[in-house]
CSV table of C-alpha atoms and ligand atoms in Angstrom, one decimal:
chain,number,residue,atom,x,y,z
A,23,GLY,CA,76.0,59.5,-90.4
A,24,ASP,CA,75.5,63.2,-91.2
A,25,ILE,CA,74.6,62.7,-94.8
A,26,ALA,CA,71.9,60.2,-93.9
A,27,ALA,CA,70.5,62.4,-91.2
A,28,ARG,CA,70.3,65.5,-93.2
A,29,THR,CA,68.8,63.5,-96.1
A,30,ARG,CA,66.1,62.0,-93.8
A,31,SER,CA,65.1,65.6,-92.8
A,32,ILE,CA,64.9,66.7,-96.5
A,33,VAL,CA,62.7,63.7,-97.2
A,34,ALA,CA,60.5,64.5,-94.2
A,35,ASP,CA,59.9,68.0,-95.4
A,36,LEU,CA,59.0,67.0,-99.0
A,37,ARG,CA,57.6,63.4,-98.8
A,38,PHE,CA,54.0,64.6,-98.9
A,39,LEU,CA,54.4,66.4,-102.2
A,40,GLU,CA,52.8,64.7,-105.3
A,41,GLY,CA,55.7,63.0,-107.0
A,42,PRO,CA,58.3,63.8,-104.2
A,43,LEU,CA,61.3,62.1,-105.7
A,44,LEU,CA,62.5,64.8,-108.0
A,45,PRO,CA,62.0,67.7,-105.5
A,46,ILE,CA,63.9,65.6,-102.9
A,47,LEU,CA,66.8,64.9,-105.2
A,48,HIS,CA,66.9,68.5,-106.1
A,49,GLN,CA,66.9,69.6,-102.5
A,50,VAL,CA,69.6,67.0,-101.6
A,51,GLN,CA,71.8,68.3,-104.4
A,52,GLN,CA,71.1,71.8,-103.1
A,53,GLU,CA,72.3,70.8,-99.6
A,54,PHE,CA,75.4,68.8,-100.5
A,55,GLY,CA,76.3,70.2,-104.0
A,56,TYR,CA,75.7,66.7,-105.4
A,57,VAL,CA,73.6,63.6,-104.5
A,58,PRO,CA,75.9,61.7,-102.3
A,59,GLN,CA,75.8,57.8,-102.7
A,60,GLN,CA,74.8,57.5,-99.1
A,61,ALA,CA,71.6,59.5,-99.6
A,62,LEU,CA,70.1,57.0,-102.1
A,63,PRO,CA,69.3,54.2,-99.6
A,64,VAL,CA,67.7,56.7,-97.3
A,65,ILE,CA,65.5,58.2,-100.0
A,66,ALA,CA,64.6,54.7,-101.2
A,67,GLU,CA,63.6,53.5,-97.7
A,68,GLU,CA,61.7,56.5,-96.9
A,69,LEU,CA,59.7,56.6,-100.1
A,70,ASN,CA,59.2,52.8,-100.3
A,71,LEU,CA,61.2,52.6,-103.5
A,72,SER,CA,64.0,50.3,-104.6
A,73,ARG,CA,67.5,51.7,-104.7
A,74,ALA,CA,67.5,50.8,-108.4
A,75,GLU,CA,64.5,52.9,-109.0
A,76,VAL,CA,66.0,56.0,-107.3
A,77,HIS,CA,69.2,55.4,-109.1
A,78,GLY,CA,67.5,55.1,-112.4
A,79,VAL,CA,65.6,58.3,-112.0
A,80,MET,CA,68.8,60.1,-110.9
A,81,SER,CA,70.7,59.1,-114.0
A,82,PHE,CA,67.7,59.7,-116.3
A,83,TYR,CA,67.7,63.4,-115.5
A,84,HIS,CA,71.2,64.8,-116.2
A,85,ASP,CA,70.6,67.6,-113.7
A,86,TYR,CA,71.9,65.5,-110.9
A,87,ARG,CA,75.5,65.0,-110.0
A,88,ASP,CA,76.7,61.9,-108.2
A,89,HIS,CA,80.0,63.6,-107.2
A,90,PRO,CA,81.0,67.1,-106.2
A,91,ALA,CA,81.4,69.6,-109.0
A,92,GLY,CA,84.6,71.2,-109.9
A,93,ARG,CA,85.6,74.7,-108.6
A,94,HIS,CA,83.9,76.3,-111.8
A,95,VAL,CA,80.8,75.0,-113.6
A,96,LEU,CA,80.7,75.8,-117.3
A,97,LYS,CA,77.3,75.4,-118.9
A,98,LEU,CA,76.7,75.3,-122.7
A,99,CYS,CA,73.3,76.0,-124.1
A,100,ARG,CA,72.2,72.8,-126.1
A,101,ALA,CA,68.7,74.1,-127.0
A,102,GLU,CA,67.6,74.7,-130.6
A,103,ALA,CA,68.3,78.3,-131.3
A,104,CYS,CA,71.9,78.0,-130.0
A,105,GLN,CA,72.3,74.7,-131.9
A,106,SER,CA,71.3,76.5,-135.1
A,107,MET,CA,73.9,79.1,-134.5
A,108,GLY,CA,76.9,76.7,-134.1
A,109,GLY,CA,76.2,75.3,-130.7
A,110,ASP,CA,77.4,71.8,-131.7
A,111,ALA,CA,80.8,73.1,-133.0
A,112,LEU,CA,81.2,75.1,-129.9
A,113,ALA,CA,80.5,72.1,-127.7
A,114,GLU,CA,83.0,70.0,-129.6
A,115,ARG,CA,85.6,72.6,-129.3
A,116,ILE,CA,85.1,73.1,-125.6
A,117,LYS,CA,85.0,69.5,-124.9
A,118,ALA,CA,88.3,69.0,-126.7
A,119,LEU,CA,89.9,71.9,-124.9
A,120,LEU,CA,88.9,70.6,-121.5
A,121,GLY,CA,89.4,66.9,-122.5
A,122,ILE,CA,86.1,66.0,-120.9
A,123,ASP,CA,82.4,65.2,-122.0
A,124,PHE,CA,79.3,66.8,-120.6
A,125,HIS,CA,78.6,65.9,-116.9
A,126,GLN,CA,82.3,65.4,-116.3
A,127,THR,CA,84.9,67.2,-114.3
A,128,THR,CA,88.5,67.8,-115.3
A,129,LEU,CA,91.0,65.7,-113.4
A,130,ASP,CA,92.4,68.7,-111.7
A,131,GLY,CA,89.0,69.5,-110.2
A,132,SER,CA,88.8,72.9,-111.9
A,133,VAL,CA,85.9,72.6,-114.1
A,134,THR,CA,82.6,70.8,-114.6
A,135,LEU,CA,81.1,70.8,-118.1
A,136,GLU,CA,77.2,70.8,-118.2
A,137,ALA,CA,74.5,71.2,-120.7
A,138,VAL,CA,71.7,73.6,-120.2
A,139,TYR,CA,68.6,74.1,-122.2
A,140,CYS,CA,68.1,77.8,-122.9
A,141,LEU,CA,69.8,80.6,-121.1
A,142,GLY,CA,67.4,83.3,-122.4
A,143,LEU,CA,69.9,84.5,-124.9
A,144,CYS,CA,68.5,82.9,-127.9
A,145,ALA,CA,69.0,86.0,-130.2
A,146,CYS,CA,72.8,85.9,-129.6
A,147,GLY,CA,73.6,82.3,-129.5
A,148,PRO,CA,75.6,80.1,-129.0
A,149,SER,CA,75.4,81.0,-125.4
A,150,ALA,CA,77.2,79.8,-122.3
A,151,MET,CA,77.3,80.4,-118.5
A,152,LEU,CA,80.5,80.3,-116.4
A,153,ASP,CA,79.7,80.2,-112.7
A,154,GLY,CA,76.3,81.9,-113.1
A,155,GLU,CA,77.4,84.7,-115.5
A,156,VAL,CA,76.0,84.4,-119.0
A,157,TYR,CA,77.9,85.0,-122.2
A,158,GLY,CA,76.4,85.2,-125.8
A,159,ARG,CA,77.8,84.9,-129.2
A,160,VAL,CA,80.5,82.6,-128.0
A,161,ASP,CA,83.1,82.3,-130.8
A,162,ASP,CA,86.3,80.4,-130.9
A,163,GLN,CA,88.2,83.1,-129.2
A,164,MET,CA,85.7,83.6,-126.5
A,165,ALA,CA,85.5,79.8,-125.9
A,166,THR,CA,89.3,79.6,-125.5
A,167,GLU,CA,89.1,82.6,-123.0
A,168,LEU,CA,86.3,81.1,-121.0
A,169,VAL,CA,88.1,77.8,-120.8
A,170,ALA,CA,91.3,79.6,-119.6
A,171,GLU,CA,89.2,81.5,-117.0
A,172,ALA,CA,87.6,78.3,-115.8
A,173,ARG,CA,90.9,76.3,-115.5
A,174,ARG,CA,92.5,78.9,-113.2
B,25,LIG,FE1,70.4,79.1,-126.2
B,25,LIG,FE2,68.0,80.1,-125.7
B,25,LIG,S1,68.5,78.5,-127.0
B,25,LIG,S2,69.8,80.7,-125.0
């Protein structure tokens, strides 16, 4: 179908790169917003890999989604500077507020929670990003507000 055809054309564009699998997965996710199940056999066949290999690479790197994201994407910085400024506690709080873990989407489809490794705001951690907008010094109150905004 359409997904297979579009995937095939992405593979055709990128297959001659050295180590083409990651750029191909990246481009497929750009195209569809996630990496559809139907894309995997196409990629495997075109690159002469097994489906298990493609699937293994995809799940090893947490950047790839296997289902569409929620309407909003909330990313929490999990890198060292933010960790040292309360990033773990913030992550626990937000996971509890949303009732989901990293790489998951709330049941109502409103929010996907993701980890990110540095948002360039290390001096004012812990930091977060909601739909592309960055926030520093995220305290309990701001966490609650961000979650409320994301759930709308
Ligand atoms: Fe979190 Fe840099 S470590 S923004």
